[in-house]
Coordinates of C-alpha atoms in Angstrom, one line a residue:
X1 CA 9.4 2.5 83.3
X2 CA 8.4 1.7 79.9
X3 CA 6.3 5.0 80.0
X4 CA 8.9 6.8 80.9
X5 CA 11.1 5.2 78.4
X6 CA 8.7 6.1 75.7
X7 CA 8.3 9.7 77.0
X8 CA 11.9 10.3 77.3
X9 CA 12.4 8.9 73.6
X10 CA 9.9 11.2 72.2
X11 CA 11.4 14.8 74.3
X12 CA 14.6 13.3 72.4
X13 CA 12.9 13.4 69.2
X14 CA 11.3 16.7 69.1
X15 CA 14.2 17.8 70.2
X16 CA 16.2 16.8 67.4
X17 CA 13.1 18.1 65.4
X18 CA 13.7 21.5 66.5
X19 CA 17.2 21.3 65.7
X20 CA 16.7 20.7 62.5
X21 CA 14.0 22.8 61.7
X22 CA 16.2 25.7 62.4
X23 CA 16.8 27.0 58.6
X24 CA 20.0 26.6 57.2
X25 CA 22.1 29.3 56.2
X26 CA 20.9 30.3 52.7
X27 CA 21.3 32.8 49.6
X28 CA 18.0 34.1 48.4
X29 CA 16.9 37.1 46.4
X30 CA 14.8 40.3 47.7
X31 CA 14.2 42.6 44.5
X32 CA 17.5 42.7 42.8
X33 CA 19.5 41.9 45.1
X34 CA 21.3 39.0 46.8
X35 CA 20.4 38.0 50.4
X36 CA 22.2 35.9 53.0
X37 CA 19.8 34.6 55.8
X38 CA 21.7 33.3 59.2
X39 CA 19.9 31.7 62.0
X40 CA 16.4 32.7 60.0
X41 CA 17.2 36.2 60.4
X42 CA 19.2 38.6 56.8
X43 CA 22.4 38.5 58.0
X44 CA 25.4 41.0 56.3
X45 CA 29.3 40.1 56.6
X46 CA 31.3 42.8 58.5
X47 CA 34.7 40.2 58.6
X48 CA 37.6 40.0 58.4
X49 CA 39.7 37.5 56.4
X50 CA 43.1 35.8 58.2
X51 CA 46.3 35.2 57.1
X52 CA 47.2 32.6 55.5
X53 CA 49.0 30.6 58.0
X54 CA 46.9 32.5 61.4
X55 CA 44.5 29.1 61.5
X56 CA 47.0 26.7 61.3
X57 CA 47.8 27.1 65.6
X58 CA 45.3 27.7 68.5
X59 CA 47.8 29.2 70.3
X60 CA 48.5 31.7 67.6
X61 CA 44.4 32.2 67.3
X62 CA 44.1 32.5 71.2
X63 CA 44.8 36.3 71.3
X64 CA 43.3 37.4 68.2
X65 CA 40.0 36.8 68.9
X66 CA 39.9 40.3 70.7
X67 CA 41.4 41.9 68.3
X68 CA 38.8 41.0 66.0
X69 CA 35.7 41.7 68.5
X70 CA 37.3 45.0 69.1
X71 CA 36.8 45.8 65.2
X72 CA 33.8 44.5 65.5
X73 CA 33.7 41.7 62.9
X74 CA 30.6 39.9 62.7
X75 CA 32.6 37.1 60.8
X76 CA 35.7 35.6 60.3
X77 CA 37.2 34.4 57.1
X78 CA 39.8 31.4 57.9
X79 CA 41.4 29.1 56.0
X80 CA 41.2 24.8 56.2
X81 CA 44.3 23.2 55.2
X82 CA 43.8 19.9 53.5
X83 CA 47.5 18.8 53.8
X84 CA 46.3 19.2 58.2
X85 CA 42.8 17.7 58.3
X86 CA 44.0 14.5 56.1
X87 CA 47.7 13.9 57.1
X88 CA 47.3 10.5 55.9
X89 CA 45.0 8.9 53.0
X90 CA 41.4 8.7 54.9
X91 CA 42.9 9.5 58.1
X92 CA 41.6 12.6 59.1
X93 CA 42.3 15.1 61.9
X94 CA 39.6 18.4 62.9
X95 CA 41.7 20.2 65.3
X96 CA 42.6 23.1 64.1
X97 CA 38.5 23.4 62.3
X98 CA 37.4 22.5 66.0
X99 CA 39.4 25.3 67.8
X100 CA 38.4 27.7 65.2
X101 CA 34.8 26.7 65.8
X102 CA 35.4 27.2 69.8
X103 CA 36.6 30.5 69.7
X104 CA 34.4 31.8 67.1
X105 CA 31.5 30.7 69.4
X106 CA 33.2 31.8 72.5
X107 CA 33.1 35.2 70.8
X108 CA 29.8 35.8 69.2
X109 CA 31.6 35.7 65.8
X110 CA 30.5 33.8 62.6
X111 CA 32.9 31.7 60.7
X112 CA 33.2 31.6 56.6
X113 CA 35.4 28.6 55.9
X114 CA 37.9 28.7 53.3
X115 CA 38.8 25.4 51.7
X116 CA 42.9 25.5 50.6
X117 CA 41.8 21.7 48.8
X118 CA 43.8 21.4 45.7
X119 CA 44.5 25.2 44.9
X120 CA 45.4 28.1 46.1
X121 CA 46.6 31.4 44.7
X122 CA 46.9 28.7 41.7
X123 CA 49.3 26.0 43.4
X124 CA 49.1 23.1 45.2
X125 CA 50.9 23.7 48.1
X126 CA 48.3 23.0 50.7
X127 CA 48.0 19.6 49.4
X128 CA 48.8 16.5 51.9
X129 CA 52.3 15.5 51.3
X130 CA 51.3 12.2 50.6
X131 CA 49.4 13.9 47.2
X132 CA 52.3 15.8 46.6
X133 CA 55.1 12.6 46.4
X134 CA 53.0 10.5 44.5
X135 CA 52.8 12.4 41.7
X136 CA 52.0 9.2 39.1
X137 CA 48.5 9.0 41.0
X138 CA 47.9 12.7 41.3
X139 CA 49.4 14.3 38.6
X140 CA 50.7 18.1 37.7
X141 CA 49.7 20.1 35.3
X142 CA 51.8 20.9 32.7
X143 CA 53.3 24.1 30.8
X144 CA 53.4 25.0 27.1
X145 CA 57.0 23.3 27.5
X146 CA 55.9 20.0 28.8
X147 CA 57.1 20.8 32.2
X148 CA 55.4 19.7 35.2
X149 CA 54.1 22.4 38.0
X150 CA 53.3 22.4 41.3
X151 CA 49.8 22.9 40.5
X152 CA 47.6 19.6 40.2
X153 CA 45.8 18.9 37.0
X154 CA 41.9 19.5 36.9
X155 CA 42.4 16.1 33.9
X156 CA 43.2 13.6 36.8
X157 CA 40.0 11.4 38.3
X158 CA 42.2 10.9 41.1
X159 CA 42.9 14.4 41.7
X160 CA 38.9 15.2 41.6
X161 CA 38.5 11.8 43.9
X162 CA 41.0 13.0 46.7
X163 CA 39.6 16.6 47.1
X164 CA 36.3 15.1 46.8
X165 CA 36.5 12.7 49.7
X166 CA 38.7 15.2 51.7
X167 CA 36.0 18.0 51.3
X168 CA 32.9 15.8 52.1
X169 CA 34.7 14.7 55.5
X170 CA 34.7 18.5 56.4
X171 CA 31.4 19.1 55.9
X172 CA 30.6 16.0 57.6
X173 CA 32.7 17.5 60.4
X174 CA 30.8 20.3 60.0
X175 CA 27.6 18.9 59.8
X176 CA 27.9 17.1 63.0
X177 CA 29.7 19.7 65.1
X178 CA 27.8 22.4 64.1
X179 CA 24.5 22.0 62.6
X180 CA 23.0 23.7 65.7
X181 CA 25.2 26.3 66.1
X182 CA 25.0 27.7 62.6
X183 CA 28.6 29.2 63.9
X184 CA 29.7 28.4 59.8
X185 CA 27.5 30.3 57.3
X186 CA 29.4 29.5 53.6
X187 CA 32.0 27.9 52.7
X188 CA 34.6 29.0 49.2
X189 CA 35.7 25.8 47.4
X190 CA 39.4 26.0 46.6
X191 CA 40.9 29.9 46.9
X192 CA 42.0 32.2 43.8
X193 CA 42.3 28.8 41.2
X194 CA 44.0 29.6 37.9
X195 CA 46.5 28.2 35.8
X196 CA 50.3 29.4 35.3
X197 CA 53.0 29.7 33.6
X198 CA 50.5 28.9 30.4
X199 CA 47.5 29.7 29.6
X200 CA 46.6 26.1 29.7
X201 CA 47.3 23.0 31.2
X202 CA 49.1 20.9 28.0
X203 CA 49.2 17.6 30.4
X204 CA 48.6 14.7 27.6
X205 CA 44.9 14.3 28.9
X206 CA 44.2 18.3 28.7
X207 CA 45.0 18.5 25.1
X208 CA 43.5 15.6 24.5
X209 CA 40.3 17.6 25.4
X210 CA 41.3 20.3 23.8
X211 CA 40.9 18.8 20.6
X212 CA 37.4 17.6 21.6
X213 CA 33.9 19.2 20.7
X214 CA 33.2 22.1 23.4
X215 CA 31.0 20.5 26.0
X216 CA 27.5 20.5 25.2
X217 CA 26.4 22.4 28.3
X218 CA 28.5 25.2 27.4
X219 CA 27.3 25.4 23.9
X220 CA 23.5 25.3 25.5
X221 CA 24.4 28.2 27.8
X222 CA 25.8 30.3 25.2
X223 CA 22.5 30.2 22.8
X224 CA 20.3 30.8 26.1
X225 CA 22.2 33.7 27.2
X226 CA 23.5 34.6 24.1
X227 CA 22.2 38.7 25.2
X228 CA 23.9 39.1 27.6
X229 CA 27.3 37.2 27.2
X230 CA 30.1 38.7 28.6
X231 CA 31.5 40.8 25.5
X232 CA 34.7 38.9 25.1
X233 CA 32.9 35.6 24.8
X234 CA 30.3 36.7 23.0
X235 CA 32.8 38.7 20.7
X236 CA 35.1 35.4 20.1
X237 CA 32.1 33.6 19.8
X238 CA 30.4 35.5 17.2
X239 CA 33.6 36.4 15.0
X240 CA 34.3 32.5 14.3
X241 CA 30.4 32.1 13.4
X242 CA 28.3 31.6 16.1
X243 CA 28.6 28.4 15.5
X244 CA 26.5 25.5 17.7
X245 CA 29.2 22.8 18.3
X246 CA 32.3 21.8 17.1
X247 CA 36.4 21.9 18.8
X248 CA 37.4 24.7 21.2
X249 CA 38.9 26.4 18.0
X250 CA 36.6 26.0 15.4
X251 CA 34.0 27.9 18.3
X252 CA 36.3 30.4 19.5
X253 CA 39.4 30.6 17.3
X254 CA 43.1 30.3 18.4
X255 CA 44.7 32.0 20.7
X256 CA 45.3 32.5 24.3
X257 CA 42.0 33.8 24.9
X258 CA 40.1 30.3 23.5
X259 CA 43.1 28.3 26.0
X260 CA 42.1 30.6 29.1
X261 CA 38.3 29.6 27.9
X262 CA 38.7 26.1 27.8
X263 CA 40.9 25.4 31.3
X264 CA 38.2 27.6 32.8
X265 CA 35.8 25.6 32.0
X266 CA 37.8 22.2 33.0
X267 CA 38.5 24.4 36.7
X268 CA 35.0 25.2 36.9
X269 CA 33.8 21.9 36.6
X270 CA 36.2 20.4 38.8
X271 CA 35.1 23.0 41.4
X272 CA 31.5 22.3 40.9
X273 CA 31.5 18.7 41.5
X274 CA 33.9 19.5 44.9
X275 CA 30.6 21.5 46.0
X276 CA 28.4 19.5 44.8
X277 CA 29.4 16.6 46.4
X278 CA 29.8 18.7 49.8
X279 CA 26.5 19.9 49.5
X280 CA 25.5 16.5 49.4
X281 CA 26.8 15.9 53.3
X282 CA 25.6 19.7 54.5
X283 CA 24.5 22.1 52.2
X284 CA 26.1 25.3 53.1
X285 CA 25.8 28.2 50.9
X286 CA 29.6 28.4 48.6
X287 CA 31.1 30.7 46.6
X288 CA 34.5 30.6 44.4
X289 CA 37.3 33.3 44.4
X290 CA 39.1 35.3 41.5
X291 CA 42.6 37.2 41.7
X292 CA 41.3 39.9 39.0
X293 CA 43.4 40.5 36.5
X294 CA 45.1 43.5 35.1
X295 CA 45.0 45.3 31.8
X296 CA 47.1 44.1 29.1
X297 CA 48.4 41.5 31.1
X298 CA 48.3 38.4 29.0
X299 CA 46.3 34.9 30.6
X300 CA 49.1 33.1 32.0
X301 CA 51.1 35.8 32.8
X302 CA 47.7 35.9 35.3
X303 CA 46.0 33.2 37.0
X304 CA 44.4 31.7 33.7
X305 CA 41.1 30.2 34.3
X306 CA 39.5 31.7 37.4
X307 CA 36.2 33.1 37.5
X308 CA 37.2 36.6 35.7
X309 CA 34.3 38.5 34.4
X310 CA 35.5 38.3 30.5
X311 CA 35.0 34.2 31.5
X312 CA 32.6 34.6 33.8
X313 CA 29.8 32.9 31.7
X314 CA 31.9 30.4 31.2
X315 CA 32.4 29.5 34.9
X316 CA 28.2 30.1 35.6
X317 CA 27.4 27.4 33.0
X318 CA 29.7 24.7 34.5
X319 CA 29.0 25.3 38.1
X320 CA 25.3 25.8 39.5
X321 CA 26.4 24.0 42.7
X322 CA 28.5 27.3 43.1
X323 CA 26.3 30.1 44.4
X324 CA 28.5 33.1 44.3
X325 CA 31.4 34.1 42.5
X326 CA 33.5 37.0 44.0
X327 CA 36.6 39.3 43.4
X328 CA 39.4 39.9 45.7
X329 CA 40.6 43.2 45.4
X330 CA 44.6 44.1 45.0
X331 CA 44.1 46.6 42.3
X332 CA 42.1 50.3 42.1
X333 CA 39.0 50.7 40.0
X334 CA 36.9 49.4 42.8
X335 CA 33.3 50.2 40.6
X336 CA 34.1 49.0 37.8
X337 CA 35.2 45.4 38.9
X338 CA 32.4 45.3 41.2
X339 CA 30.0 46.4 37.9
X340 CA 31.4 43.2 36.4
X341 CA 30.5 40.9 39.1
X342 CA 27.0 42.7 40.2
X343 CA 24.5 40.3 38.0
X344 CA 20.8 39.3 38.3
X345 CA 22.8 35.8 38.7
X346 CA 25.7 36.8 41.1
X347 CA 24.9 38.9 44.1
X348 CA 28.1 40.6 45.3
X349 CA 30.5 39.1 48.2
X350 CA 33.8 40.7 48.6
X351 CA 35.7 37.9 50.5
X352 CA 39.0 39.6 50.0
X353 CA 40.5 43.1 50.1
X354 CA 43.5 44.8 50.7
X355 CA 43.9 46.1 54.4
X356 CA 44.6 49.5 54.1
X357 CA 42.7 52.8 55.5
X358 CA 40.2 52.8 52.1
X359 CA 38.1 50.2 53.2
X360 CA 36.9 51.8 55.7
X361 CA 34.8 53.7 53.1
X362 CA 34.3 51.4 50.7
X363 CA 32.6 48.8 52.7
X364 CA 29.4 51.8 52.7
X365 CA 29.7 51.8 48.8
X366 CA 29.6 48.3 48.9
X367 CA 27.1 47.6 51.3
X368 CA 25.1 51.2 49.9
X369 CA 25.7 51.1 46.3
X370 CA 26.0 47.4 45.3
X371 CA 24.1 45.8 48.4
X372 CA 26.8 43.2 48.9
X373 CA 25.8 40.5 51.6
X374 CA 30.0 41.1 52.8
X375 CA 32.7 42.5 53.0
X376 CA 36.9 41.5 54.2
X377 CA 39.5 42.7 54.2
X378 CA 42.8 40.6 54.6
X379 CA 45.1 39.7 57.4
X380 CA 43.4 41.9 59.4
X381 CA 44.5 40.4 62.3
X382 CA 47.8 42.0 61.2
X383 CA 46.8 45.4 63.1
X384 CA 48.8 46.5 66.3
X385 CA 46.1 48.9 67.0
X386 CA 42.2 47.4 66.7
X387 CA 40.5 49.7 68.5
X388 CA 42.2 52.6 66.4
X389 CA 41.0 50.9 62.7
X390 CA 39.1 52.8 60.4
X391 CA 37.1 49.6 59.5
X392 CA 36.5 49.0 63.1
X393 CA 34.7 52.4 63.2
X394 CA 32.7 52.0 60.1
X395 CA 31.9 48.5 61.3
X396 CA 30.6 49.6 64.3
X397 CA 28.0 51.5 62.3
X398 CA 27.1 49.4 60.4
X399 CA 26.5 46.4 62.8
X400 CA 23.8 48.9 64.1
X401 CA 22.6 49.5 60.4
X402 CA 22.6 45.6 59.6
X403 CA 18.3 45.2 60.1
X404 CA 17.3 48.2 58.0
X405 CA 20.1 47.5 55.6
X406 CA 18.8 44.1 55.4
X407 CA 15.1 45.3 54.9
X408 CA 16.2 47.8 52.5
X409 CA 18.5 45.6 50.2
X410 CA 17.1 45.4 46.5
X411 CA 14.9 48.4 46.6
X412 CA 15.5 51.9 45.1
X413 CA 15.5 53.3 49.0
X414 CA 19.2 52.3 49.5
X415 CA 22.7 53.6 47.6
X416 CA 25.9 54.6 48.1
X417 CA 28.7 57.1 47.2
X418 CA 32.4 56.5 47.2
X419 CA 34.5 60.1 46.6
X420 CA 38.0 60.6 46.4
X421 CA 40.0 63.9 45.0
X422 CA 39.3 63.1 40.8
X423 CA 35.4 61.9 41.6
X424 CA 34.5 64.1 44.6
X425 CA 30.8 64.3 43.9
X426 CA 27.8 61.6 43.3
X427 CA 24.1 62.9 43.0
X428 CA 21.8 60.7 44.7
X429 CA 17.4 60.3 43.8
X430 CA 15.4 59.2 46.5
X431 CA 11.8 60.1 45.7
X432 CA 11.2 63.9 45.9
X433 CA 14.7 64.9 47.1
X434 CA 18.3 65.1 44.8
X435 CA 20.6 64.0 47.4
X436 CA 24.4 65.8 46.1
X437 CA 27.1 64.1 47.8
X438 CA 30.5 65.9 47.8
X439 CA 33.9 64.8 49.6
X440 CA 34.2 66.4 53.1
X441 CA 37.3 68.1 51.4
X442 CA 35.6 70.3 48.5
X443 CA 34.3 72.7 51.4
X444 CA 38.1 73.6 52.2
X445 CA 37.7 73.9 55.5
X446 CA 40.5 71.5 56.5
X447 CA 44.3 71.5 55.7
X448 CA 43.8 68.4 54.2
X449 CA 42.2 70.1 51.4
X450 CA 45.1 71.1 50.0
X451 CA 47.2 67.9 49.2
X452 CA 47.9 66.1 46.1
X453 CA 45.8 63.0 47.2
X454 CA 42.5 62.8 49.1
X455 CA 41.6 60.0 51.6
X456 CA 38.6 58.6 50.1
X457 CA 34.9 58.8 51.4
X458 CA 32.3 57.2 51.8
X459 CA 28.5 56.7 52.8
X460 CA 25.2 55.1 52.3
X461 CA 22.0 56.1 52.5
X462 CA 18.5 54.9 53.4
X463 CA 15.1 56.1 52.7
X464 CA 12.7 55.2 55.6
X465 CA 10.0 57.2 55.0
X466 CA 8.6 59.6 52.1
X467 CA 10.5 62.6 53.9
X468 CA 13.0 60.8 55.9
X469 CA 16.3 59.4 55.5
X470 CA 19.3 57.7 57.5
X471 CA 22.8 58.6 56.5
X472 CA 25.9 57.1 57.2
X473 CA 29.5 57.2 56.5
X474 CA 32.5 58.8 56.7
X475 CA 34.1 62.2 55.2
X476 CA 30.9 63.4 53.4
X477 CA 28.7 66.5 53.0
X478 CA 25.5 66.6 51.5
X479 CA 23.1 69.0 49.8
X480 CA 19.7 68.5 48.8
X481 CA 17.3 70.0 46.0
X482 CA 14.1 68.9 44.6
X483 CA 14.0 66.4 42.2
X484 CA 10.7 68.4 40.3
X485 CA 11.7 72.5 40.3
X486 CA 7.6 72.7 40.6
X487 CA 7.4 71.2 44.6
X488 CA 9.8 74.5 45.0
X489 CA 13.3 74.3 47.3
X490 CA 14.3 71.7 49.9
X491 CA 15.3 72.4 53.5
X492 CA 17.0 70.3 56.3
X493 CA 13.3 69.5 59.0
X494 CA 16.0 68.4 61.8
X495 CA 18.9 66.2 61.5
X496 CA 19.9 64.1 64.6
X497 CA 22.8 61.9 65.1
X498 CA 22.3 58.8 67.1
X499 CA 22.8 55.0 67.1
X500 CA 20.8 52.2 66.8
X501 CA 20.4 50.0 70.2
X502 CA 18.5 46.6 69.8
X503 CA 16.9 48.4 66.4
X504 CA 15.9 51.4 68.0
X505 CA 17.0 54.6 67.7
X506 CA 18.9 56.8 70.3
X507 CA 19.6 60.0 69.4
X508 CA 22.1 61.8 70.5
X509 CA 22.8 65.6 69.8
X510 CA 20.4 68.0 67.1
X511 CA 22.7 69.0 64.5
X512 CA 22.0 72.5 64.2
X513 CA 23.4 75.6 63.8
X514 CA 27.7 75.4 62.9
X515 CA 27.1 71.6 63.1
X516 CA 24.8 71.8 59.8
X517 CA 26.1 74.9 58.6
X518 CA 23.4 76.7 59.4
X519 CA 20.6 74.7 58.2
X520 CA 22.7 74.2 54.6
X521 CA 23.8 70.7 54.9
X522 CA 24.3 67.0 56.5
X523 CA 28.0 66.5 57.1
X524 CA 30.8 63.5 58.3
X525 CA 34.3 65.4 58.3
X526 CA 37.4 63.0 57.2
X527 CA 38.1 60.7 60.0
X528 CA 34.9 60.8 61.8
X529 CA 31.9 58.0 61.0
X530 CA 28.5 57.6 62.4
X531 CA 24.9 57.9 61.8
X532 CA 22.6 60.6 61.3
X533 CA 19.1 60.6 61.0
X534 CA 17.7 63.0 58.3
X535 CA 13.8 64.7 58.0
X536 CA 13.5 67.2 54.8
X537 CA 11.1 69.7 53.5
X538 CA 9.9 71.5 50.3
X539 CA 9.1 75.0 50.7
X540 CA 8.4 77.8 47.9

């Protein structure tokens, strides 16, 4: 028996050995790009964000789990709600985080967890009740008028206590339900934060700090990144003197621009410390949020203080326990807020999107162009028709693309193009070969052709070998020329399309003929998406 014993105990052991020694979910960088490792393996987010209120009931999850498999969502976005995890001070109930993690793993899907802690869309209204009456011990933040909101101050140690000790118990939760699952992969710490009515909280304690020297961290990250500042900090930096301490005015002047600066900083901090003390119990990859703002739209007016890209400095000096920072998209100019969050220190993650028929291409820019590890759009549970959604299509393609993606992420042999009727051309260099890119609509071959507005398009491409390519997307044609006139013309080899089975390829039909017009180019009409494998030549 005491053999046995002693056997027994040691199986246990290396058992728990090999559980831990399964890698954690991670962030890490391949060339100059961002790279999210699940299970030991890259891993890309094809999910799907819920509504806000879609976690909050089992019942209400039950049937959308196949909605979401039918899209073919690797991951789902879904909200934990402080105010139902901690109904009472230290009390704490997991129900609605353990069904979520039950039918996630009941459906091969991943979870990314979305903490509504003490803000969200910039109020407290996921707050416990309890924190919300007893507003003496957790206090609001005030407006320019004195007036008390129902957002909590990031100036209260008790505020920063509560969502500390809330937040650490769900990752303890997580920790111990699903360590060897892996089923949760990142978490985002608070959801959109950002003050309002005012560009800054004027609670007694805030403008008390207001009139204090800017922190010295800050100060320290400005002269070591003074290059490449964003320009509106380094701007409002340089035009009151470049100076190396002093008050938030005397460094940045007066205005609403210095208040947005300084409640940033006071958000980001109180952010970092949430995840730093989570990390602490189970150290998840975790990213923060931003509803962009629009132009000419004064802070305040906006969610003040969130992790904006004019700011964004500010928030990457307070917060290295914060891994990402990411835009949620309600607005057009898709590039050039993803240019502003595409940094050697912040790999993109688009955690939010509007659901609409246009994501359906821009997930291949995003994943092509940018190499984001994710994509999601919102609510999209909301659909009546899964198996009919445009993302669903493109996501099927892409959960077939996910390994070479993966492989090809931070090199020059991956990019993407996203074309509508005012940009419907991109040119492309791979090596030898120009790749033009035009919207499906500039041959004029379809009625379509002729409206006002153009669906937009999309694709991605990858270079697997010095004369090879895989293409995907949807509503593209592509051309090809040489990149030096001396090697002579180009000409389409073969081009197959196919998919991707367990990583190897299947091809289907050779696109010859009418299907490549004739040997002139590679094509996805409007509506269609899928994959085709590409082999050119140089002739003279």
């Amino acid at each position: 028996m005491k053999y046995l014993f002693i056997y027994c105990a040691v199986v246990i052991l290396a058992c728990a050995t090999t559980i831990r020694a399964q890698p954690l979910p991670s962030l890490q960088r391949q060339g100059a790009a961002g790279h999210l490792v699940v299970n030991g393996k890259p891993f890309l987010v094809l999910g799907g964000e819920l509504g806000n209120s879609s976690a909050s009931s089992a019942d209400y999850m039950r049937p959308l789990w196949k909605k979401l498999q039918a899209m073919h969502c690797n991951t789902v976005l879904a909200p934990v709600y402080w105010e139902l995890i901690e109904p009472a001070p230290g009390k704490f109930d997991f129900t609605t985080v353990d069904s979520l993690l039950a039918g996630a793993r009941r459906h091969g899907i991943k979870l990314v967890f979305l903490w509504f802690g003490s803000w969200k869309n910039s109020m407290s209204c996921y707050v416990p009740a309890w924190v919300k009456k007893d507003y003496k011990t957790y206090p609001r933040a005030y407006d320019a008028r004195g007036q008390a909101q129902e957002i909590l101050t990031p100036f209260s140690a008790n505020n920063l206590r509560a969502d500390v000790d809330a937040f650490r118990a769900l990752m303890k939760h997580i920790r111990t339900e699903d360590e060897k699952h892996q089923t949760v992969i990142m978490i985002q710490v608070e959801n959109e934060i950002g003050m309002l009515p005012s560009a800054r909280d004027y609670h007694p304690d805030a403008t008390k700090a207001f009139h204090q020297p800017v922190p010295a961290a800050l100060m320290q990250y400005l002269q070591q990144h003074r290059k490449s500042l964003a320009p509106a900090l380094a701007t409002a930096w340089k035009k009151n003197g470049t100076r190396a301490a002093g008050t938030w005015e005397e460094v940045f002047g007066k205005g609403l621009a210095t208040d947005e600066m300084f409640i940033a900083w006071h958000f980001a901090v109180f952010a970092n410390q949430v995840a730093q003390e989570g990390k602490k119990v189970y150290p998840l990859p975790m990213f923060v949020n931003a509803a962009l703002n629009r132009p000419n739209v004064k802070p305040g007016d906006y969610p003040s203080g969130g992790p904006l890209p004019h700011i964004i400095d500010v928030w990457k000096a307070a917060t290295p326990a914060i891994d990402l920072l990411s835009p949620d998209f309600y607005n057009p100019d898709f590039a050039y807020w993803n240019d502003l969050y595409t940094r050697p220190d912040n790999a993109l993650f688009i955690p939010e999107i509007r659901f609409e028929p246009s994501v359906a291409a821009k997930v291949f820019y995003a994943l092509g162009h940018y190499q984001a590890i994710g994509f999601s759009p919102f609510s999209i549970e909301s659909t009546d028709a899964p198996e009919r959604e445009p993302i669903g299509r493109s996501y099927r393609v892409l959960e077939q693309l996910i390994p070479q993606l993966c492989r090809h992420q931070g090199k020059p042999t991956l990019d993407g193009v996203l074309l509508d009727k005012h940009a419907d051309t991109d040119t492309l260099t791979f090596g030898n070969y120009i790749f033009i890119v035009k919207h499906d609509y500039t041959l004029g071959w379809s009625p379509g052709a002729k409206e006002e507005a153009w669906p937009q398009a999309g694709g991605l491409i990858l270079q697997t070998a010095a004369d090879e390519f895989v293409v995907a997307g949807t509503g593209i044609v592509v051309t090809f020329v040489s990149a030096q006139a001396s090697n002579g013309r180009t000409g389409i080899l073969t081009i197959e399309e196919g998919e991707y089975r367990e990583g190897r390829w299947v091809p289907g039909r050779t696109m010859n003929g009418d299907q490549s017009h004739q040997g002139r180019h590679l094509r996805f009409p409007v509506g269609e998406c899928g994959i085709q494998k590409l082999s050119l030549y140089q002739y003279k």
